Coordinates of N, CA and C and ligand atoms in Angstrom, one line a residue:
M23 N 8.9 11.7 7.8 CA 7.4 11.3 7.8 C 6.7 12.5 7.0
L24 N 5.4 12.6 6.9 CA 4.7 12.9 5.7 C 2.9 13.1 6.6
K25 N 2.3 13.5 6.7 CA 0.7 13.6 7.0 C 0.1 14.3 6.4
V26 N -1.0 13.7 5.2 CA -1.9 13.6 4.5 C -3.2 13.3 5.4
N27 N -4.1 14.3 5.6 CA -5.3 14.4 5.5 C -6.8 14.2 4.6
V28 N -7.2 12.8 4.7 CA -8.5 13.2 3.0 C -9.9 13.0 4.4
K29 N -10.4 13.8 3.1 CA -11.9 13.3 4.0 C -13.3 12.5 3.2
N30 N -12.9 11.8 1.8 CA -12.8 10.8 1.4 C -12.3 9.4 1.2
A31 N -12.6 8.2 0.7 CA -12.7 7.6 -0.2 C -11.3 8.0 -1.6
D32 N -12.1 9.0 -2.2 CA -11.9 9.8 -3.1 C -10.6 10.6 -3.6
E33 N -9.9 10.9 -2.7 CA -8.8 11.3 -1.7 C -7.8 10.6 -1.5
T34 N -8.3 9.3 -1.1 CA -7.3 8.4 -0.7 C -6.6 7.8 -1.8
K35 N -7.7 7.3 -3.6 CA -7.1 7.4 -3.8 C -6.0 7.9 -5.0
N36 N -7.0 9.3 -4.9 CA -6.5 10.3 -5.6 C -4.4 10.4 -4.9
I37 N -4.5 10.3 -3.8 CA -2.4 9.9 -3.1 C -2.2 8.5 -3.7
G38 N -2.6 7.9 -4.0 CA -2.6 6.8 -4.6 C -1.5 6.6 -5.7
F39 N -2.7 7.3 -6.9 CA -2.6 8.0 -8.0 C -1.1 8.9 -8.3
K40 N -1.6 9.4 -7.9 CA -0.3 10.4 -7.4 C 0.7 9.5 -7.2
L41 N 1.0 9.3 -5.8 CA 2.2 8.4 -5.4 C 2.6 8.0 -6.9
S42 N 1.6 6.8 -7.4 CA 2.5 5.7 -8.4 C 3.1 6.5 -9.4
K43 N 2.8 8.0 -9.7 CA 3.9 8.7 -10.9 C 5.1 8.5 -10.7
S44 N 5.7 8.5 -9.6 CA 7.0 8.5 -9.0 C 7.1 7.9 -8.1
L45 N 7.1 6.5 -8.4 CA 6.7 5.0 -8.4 C 8.6 4.1 -9.4
Q46 N 9.1 3.4 -9.1 CA 10.0 3.1 -9.9 C 10.5 1.3 -9.9
P47 N 10.5 0.9 -10.8 CA 11.0 -1.3 -10.7 C 11.6 -1.4 -9.4
G48 N 10.9 -2.5 -8.4 CA 11.6 -3.3 -7.4 C 11.1 -1.7 -5.6
D49 N 9.9 -1.1 -6.0 CA 9.6 -0.7 -5.2 C 8.6 -1.1 -4.0
V50 N 8.7 -0.6 -2.6 CA 7.9 -1.6 -1.4 C 7.3 -0.8 -1.0
L51 N 6.2 -1.6 -1.2 CA 4.9 0.0 0.2 C 4.2 -1.0 0.4
L52 N 4.7 -0.8 2.1 CA 3.5 -1.0 3.1 C 3.2 -0.5 3.2
L53 N 1.2 -1.4 3.5 CA 0.1 -0.8 4.4 C -0.4 -1.2 5.5
D54 N -0.2 -0.4 6.3 CA -1.1 -0.7 7.5 C -2.0 0.1 7.8
G55 N -3.1 -0.5 8.9 CA -4.1 0.5 9.2 C -5.5 -0.4 9.6
D56 N -6.1 -0.3 10.4 CA -7.4 -1.1 10.9 C -8.2 -2.0 9.5
L57 N -8.8 -2.8 9.7 CA -9.7 -3.2 8.8 C -10.7 -2.0 8.4
G58 N -10.6 -1.9 6.8 CA -11.9 -1.0 6.2 C -11.1 0.1 6.2
A59 N -9.7 0.4 6.7 CA -9.2 1.5 6.8 C -9.0 2.8 5.4
G60 N -9.1 2.1 3.9 CA -8.1 2.0 3.1 C -7.4 1.9 2.3
K61 N -6.8 0.7 3.1 CA -5.6 -0.2 2.3 C -5.6 -0.9 0.8
T62 N -7.0 -0.9 0.5 CA -7.2 -1.4 -0.9 C -7.5 -0.6 -1.8
T63 N -8.1 0.7 -1.2 CA -9.0 1.5 -2.1 C -7.6 2.2 -2.0
F64 N -6.8 2.8 -1.8 CA -5.5 3.1 -1.8 C -5.3 3.2 -2.8
T65 N -4.9 1.2 -3.2 CA -3.7 0.6 -3.8 C -4.3 0.5 -5.2
K66 N -6.3 0.7 -5.3 CA -6.7 1.5 -6.2 C -6.9 2.4 -7.6
G67 N -5.9 3.1 -6.2 CA -5.7 4.7 -7.1 C -4.9 4.2 -7.5
L68 N -3.3 3.8 -7.1 CA -1.9 3.9 -7.2 C -2.0 2.5 -8.7
A69 N -3.2 1.6 -8.9 CA -3.3 0.8 -9.8 C -3.4 1.3 -11.2
E70 N -4.6 2.7 -11.0 CA -4.9 2.5 -12.0 C -4.1 4.0 -12.3
G71 N -3.6 4.6 -11.7 CA -2.4 5.1 -11.6 C -1.1 4.9 -12.1
L72 N -0.8 4.0 -12.4 CA 0.1 2.7 -13.2 C 0.3 2.1 -14.4
G73 N -1.6 2.8 -14.6 CA -1.8 2.3 -16.4 C -3.0 0.5 -16.5
I74 N -3.4 0.2 -14.9 CA -3.6 -1.4 -15.5 C -4.8 -0.6 -14.6
T75 N -5.6 -1.7 -15.9 CA -7.2 -1.8 -16.4 C -7.9 -2.0 -15.1
R76 N -7.7 -3.4 -15.1 CA -8.7 -4.7 -14.6 C -8.6 -3.5 -13.1
N77 N -9.8 -4.4 -12.8 CA -10.5 -4.2 -11.7 C -9.2 -4.9 -9.9
I78 N -8.8 -3.8 -9.9 CA -8.9 -4.3 -8.2 C -9.1 -4.7 -6.6
K79 N -8.7 -6.0 -6.7 CA -9.7 -7.2 -5.9 C -8.9 -6.9 -4.5
S80 N -10.2 -7.3 -3.3 CA -8.7 -7.0 -2.1 C -8.0 -8.4 -2.2
P81 N -7.0 -8.5 -1.9 CA -6.1 -10.2 -2.3 C -6.7 -10.8 -0.9
T82 N -7.5 -10.4 -0.1 CA -7.5 -11.4 1.1 C -7.6 -12.9 1.3
F83 N -8.2 -13.4 -0.3 CA -8.8 -14.7 0.6 C -7.2 -15.5 -0.6
T84 N -6.2 -14.7 -1.8 CA -6.1 -15.1 -2.9 C -4.6 -14.9 -1.6
I85 N -4.5 -13.8 -1.2 CA -2.1 -13.4 -0.7 C -2.0 -12.2 -1.9
I86 N -1.8 -12.8 -2.6 CA -1.1 -12.5 -3.3 C -1.6 -12.0 -5.0
K87 N -1.7 -11.7 -6.0 CA -2.8 -10.5 -6.3 C -1.4 -10.6 -7.5
E88 N -1.1 -10.4 -8.8 CA -0.4 -9.9 -9.9 C -1.1 -9.2 -10.8
Y89 N -0.4 -7.9 -11.2 CA -0.8 -7.2 -12.5 C -0.2 -6.7 -12.9
S90 N -0.7 -7.2 -14.6 CA 0.6 -6.5 -15.5 C 0.5 -6.7 -16.9
D91 N -0.7 -5.3 -16.9 CA -0.9 -4.7 -17.7 C -0.9 -3.4 -17.5
G92 N -0.3 -3.3 -16.6 CA 0.3 -1.4 -16.8 C 1.8 -1.8 -17.4
K93 N 2.1 -0.6 -16.4 CA 3.6 0.5 -17.2 C 4.9 -0.3 -16.1
I94 N 4.5 -0.3 -14.6 CA 5.0 -1.7 -14.3 C 4.7 -2.9 -13.6
P95 N 5.1 -3.7 -13.3 CA 4.2 -5.3 -12.6 C 3.5 -4.5 -12.1
L96 N 2.9 -4.9 -11.3 CA 2.3 -4.4 -10.1 C 1.8 -5.7 -9.0
Y97 N 2.8 -6.4 -7.7 CA 2.2 -7.3 -7.0 C 1.8 -6.8 -5.7
H98 N 0.1 -7.4 -5.5 CA -1.1 -7.0 -4.4 C -0.8 -8.3 -3.0
M99 N -0.4 -7.8 -2.1 CA -0.8 -8.6 -1.7 C -1.4 -8.1 -0.1
D100 N -2.4 -9.2 0.7 CA -3.2 -8.9 2.4 C -2.5 -10.3 2.4
I101 N -1.7 -10.0 4.1 CA -0.9 -11.0 4.8 C -2.0 -11.2 5.8
Y102 N -3.3 -10.3 6.4 CA -4.1 -11.0 7.4 C -4.3 -11.8 7.7
R103 N -4.9 -12.5 6.6 CA -5.1 -14.2 7.4 C -3.7 -14.7 7.8
L104 N -2.4 -14.5 7.7 CA -1.3 -14.9 8.1 C -1.1 -14.9 9.7
E105 N -1.9 -14.3 9.7 CA -0.8 -13.1 11.2 C -0.8 -14.6 12.7
D106 N -1.1 -15.1 12.0 CA -0.3 -16.5 13.3 C 0.5 -16.8 12.6
G107 N 1.1 -16.7 11.6 CA 3.0 -17.1 10.6 C 2.5 -17.5 9.8
G108 N 3.1 -17.8 9.1 CA 2.6 -18.7 8.0 C 3.5 -17.4 6.7
S109 N 4.1 -16.5 7.1 CA 4.1 -15.3 5.4 C 5.3 -15.8 5.3
D110 N 5.9 -16.4 5.6 CA 8.0 -16.8 5.6 C 7.6 -17.9 4.1
E111 N 6.7 -18.9 4.2 CA 6.8 -19.5 3.3 C 6.7 -18.6 1.9
L112 N 5.4 -17.2 1.7 CA 5.3 -16.4 0.7 C 6.0 -16.4 0.0
G113 N 7.7 -16.2 0.1 CA 9.0 -15.8 -0.3 C 8.8 -14.8 -1.4
L114 N 8.4 -13.8 0.4 CA 9.0 -11.8 -0.1 C 9.7 -11.8 -0.9
D115 N 11.2 -12.4 -0.5 CA 12.2 -11.5 -1.3 C 11.7 -11.6 -2.5
E116 N 11.5 -12.7 -2.9 CA 11.2 -13.0 -4.5 C 10.9 -11.4 -5.3
Y117 N 9.5 -11.3 -4.0 CA 8.9 -9.7 -4.5 C 8.8 -9.0 -4.4
F118 N 9.7 -8.6 -3.4 CA 11.1 -6.8 -3.5 C 12.1 -7.3 -4.2
N119 N 12.4 -8.2 -3.9 CA 14.0 -8.0 -5.1 C 13.7 -8.0 -7.0
S120 N 12.4 -8.1 -7.1 CA 11.9 -8.2 -8.0 C 11.7 -6.9 -8.7
D121 N 10.9 -6.5 -10.7 CA 11.1 -5.4 -11.4 C 9.4 -5.2 -10.6
G122 N 9.1 -5.1 -10.5 CA 7.4 -4.6 -10.3 C 7.6 -4.0 -9.0
I123 N 6.5 -3.1 -9.1 CA 5.9 -2.7 -7.1 C 5.4 -3.6 -6.8
T124 N 5.8 -4.2 -5.4 CA 5.6 -4.6 -4.4 C 4.0 -3.8 -2.8
V125 N 2.6 -4.3 -3.0 CA 2.1 -3.7 -2.4 C 2.0 -4.4 -0.9
V126 N 2.3 -3.9 0.2 CA 1.9 -5.9 1.0 C 0.7 -4.9 1.7
E127 N -0.5 -5.0 2.2 CA -1.6 -5.0 3.4 C -1.0 -5.4 4.4
W128 N -1.1 -4.9 5.5 CA -0.7 -6.0 7.0 C 0.3 -6.2 6.7
S129 N 1.6 -5.2 6.7 CA 2.9 -5.6 6.9 C 3.2 -5.6 7.5
K130 N 2.3 -5.1 8.9 CA 3.0 -5.5 10.5 C 2.9 -7.2 10.2
F131 N 2.4 -7.9 9.9 CA 2.6 -9.6 10.1 C 3.8 -10.6 9.3
V132 N 4.5 -9.2 8.5 CA 6.3 -10.0 7.5 C 6.7 -10.4 8.4
E133 N 6.7 -11.4 7.7 CA 7.9 -12.1 9.2 C 9.5 -12.1 8.1
S134 N 9.3 -12.0 7.4 CA 11.2 -12.5 6.8 C 11.5 -10.6 7.1
N135 N 12.3 -10.8 6.8 CA 13.1 -9.8 6.8 C 12.8 -8.3 5.7
L136 N 12.6 -7.7 6.1 CA 12.3 -5.9 5.1 C 13.4 -5.7 4.6
P137 N 12.7 -4.8 2.9 CA 14.5 -4.6 2.3 C 14.8 -3.2 3.5
T138 N 16.1 -3.0 2.4 CA 16.5 -1.3 2.6 C 15.6 -0.1 2.5
E139 N 15.0 0.1 1.6 CA 14.5 0.8 1.6 C 13.1 0.4 0.8
Y140 N 12.2 0.8 1.3 CA 10.3 0.6 1.7 C 9.8 2.3 2.1
L141 N 8.5 2.3 1.3 CA 7.4 3.5 2.3 C 6.7 2.4 2.9
K142 N 6.5 3.3 4.2 CA 5.3 2.5 5.2 C 4.6 3.6 4.8
I143 N 3.4 3.1 5.0 CA 2.5 3.7 4.7 C 0.7 3.1 5.4
Q144 N 0.2 4.6 7.0 CA -0.4 4.0 8.1 C -1.6 4.9 7.5
F145 N -2.6 3.5 7.6 CA -4.1 4.6 7.7 C -4.9 4.8 8.4
I146 N -4.7 5.3 9.5 CA -5.9 5.6 10.1 C -7.1 6.8 10.7
R147 N -7.9 6.0 11.0 CA -10.1 7.2 10.9 C -9.6 8.1 12.2
N148 N -9.8 9.6 11.6 CA -9.7 10.1 12.7 C -10.9 10.4 13.2
D149 N -10.8 10.5 14.0 CA -11.0 11.0 16.0 C -12.4 12.1 15.6
D150 N -13.0 12.0 14.0 CA -13.7 13.4 14.2 C -14.7 13.2 13.6
N151 N -15.7 14.0 13.4 CA -17.6 13.7 13.4 C -17.7 13.4 11.9
N152 N -16.3 13.9 10.7 CA -16.4 12.6 9.4 C -16.1 11.2 9.5
F153 N -17.4 10.5 9.0 CA -17.2 8.8 9.7 C -15.8 8.6 8.4
D154 N -15.4 9.4 7.0 CA -15.1 9.5 5.6 C -13.1 10.2 6.1
S155 N -13.5 10.3 6.8 CA -12.1 11.2 7.3 C -10.8 10.4 7.5
R156 N -9.7 10.5 7.2 CA -8.2 9.5 7.9 C -7.7 10.2 7.2
E157 N -6.5 10.4 8.2 CA -5.2 10.5 8.2 C -4.2 9.4 8.0
I158 N -3.1 9.7 7.0 CA -2.6 8.5 6.4 C -1.3 9.5 6.1
I159 N -0.8 8.2 6.5 CA 0.5 9.2 7.5 C 2.3 8.1 6.7
F160 N 3.3 8.1 6.0 CA 3.9 8.0 5.4 C 5.5 8.0 6.7
D161 N 6.4 7.1 5.9 CA 7.1 7.0 6.5 C 8.1 6.1 5.4
A162 N 9.6 6.9 4.6 CA 10.2 6.1 3.7 C 12.1 6.8 4.1
K163 N 12.3 4.9 3.9 CA 13.3 4.2 4.6 C 14.0 4.3 2.3
G164 N 15.3 4.6 3.2 CA 15.6 5.7 1.5 C 15.7 6.5 1.1
S165 N 17.0 6.5 0.3 CA 16.9 8.2 -0.5 C 15.7 8.9 -1.9
H166 N 15.4 7.5 -2.2 CA 14.8 7.3 -3.3 C 12.8 8.1 -2.6
F167 N 12.6 7.3 -1.3 CA 10.9 7.0 -0.7 C 11.5 9.0 -0.7
N168 N 12.5 8.9 0.8 CA 12.9 10.2 1.3 C 12.1 11.7 0.6
Q169 N 12.4 10.9 -1.0 CA 13.0 12.4 -1.9 C 11.3 12.3 -2.3
I170 N 10.9 11.6 -2.2 CA 9.5 11.5 -2.9 C 8.6 11.8 -1.8
L171 N 9.1 11.8 -1.0 CA 7.8 12.6 0.4 C 8.0 14.1 0.6
K172 N 9.8 15.0 0.1 CA 9.5 16.2 0.1 C 9.6 16.9 -0.8
S173 N 9.2 15.7 -2.3 CA 8.8 16.8 -3.2 C 7.5 17.4 -3.5
G174 N 6.5 17.3 -2.6 CA 5.5 18.3 -2.5 C 4.7 17.5 -3.2
E175 N 4.5 16.6 -4.5 CA 3.6 15.3 -5.3 C 2.1 14.9 -4.2
L176 N 2.5 15.1 -2.9 CA 1.8 14.0 -2.6 C 1.4 15.1 -1.7
Ligands
LIG213 N1 -11.3 8.2 3.5 C1 -10.8 6.9 2.7 N2 -10.0 6.3 2.7 C2 -9.9 5.2 1.6 N3 -11.3 4.5 1.8 C3 -12.8 4.9 2.6 C4 -12.2 6.4 3.1 N4 -14.0 7.1 3.5 C5 -14.2 6.0 3.6 N5 -14.2 4.7 3.1 C6 -14.9 3.7 2.7 O1 -14.5 2.8 3.4 C7 -13.9 1.5 3.2 C8 -12.2 1.1 3.4 O2 -12.0 -0.2 2.2 P1 -10.3 -0.7 2.6 O3 -11.2 -2.4 1.6 O4 -10.1 0.1 1.6 O5 -9.6 -1.3 3.8 P2 -8.0 -2.4 3.9 O6 -8.5 -1.1 4.5 O7 -8.1 -2.7 2.5 O8 -9.3 -2.9 4.5 P3 -8.6 -4.6 4.6 O9 -8.1 -4.2 6.1 O10 -10.2 -5.2 5.3 O11 -8.2 -5.1 3.2 C9 -14.4 1.9 1.4 O12 -16.0 0.8 1.8 C10 -14.4 2.8 1.4 O13 -14.8 3.4 0.0
LIG214 MG1 -7.3 -4.4 2.0

């Protein structure tokens, strides 16, 4: 587990940017945290780090957005609207087993099996006077992600 404190949205983006440099095809990132906690902001930094130039928009209404103009394809999904079920029909397995990087916002609503290796990232508002500060908590499953957390790159 790794905890990182950030002071503002740019710092959150920067963590995503830095993480992108250690990612490889097939990686799965599971993002959780309240509405507006910073999941999409983080994904924007990550996409920038992958060399994606298209603007990353929250896929809340489209559920899945694919970006293939970077060095590795990015599959960005937001399954918040599926809180009452239905995520099974998205065929998440196919994304998890793909050669792209899969980022799932609101992963707590995933109903299908999670992959054997993933990085869980939680965004938590700090209970302090700075409205823009967040704690980002990383939990790694699998050696690749454990190595990233140990490397000190984040
Ligand atoms: N430290 C921070 N990290 C990320 N975003 C921040 C931070 N401080 C302020 N913000 C602002 O909070 C908002 C975060 O919105 P964002 O869309 O990233 O959240 P989200 O977790 O994806 O929400 P949703 O669940 O609705 O998809 C943005 O307007 C951003 O500018
Ligand atoms: Mg979002």
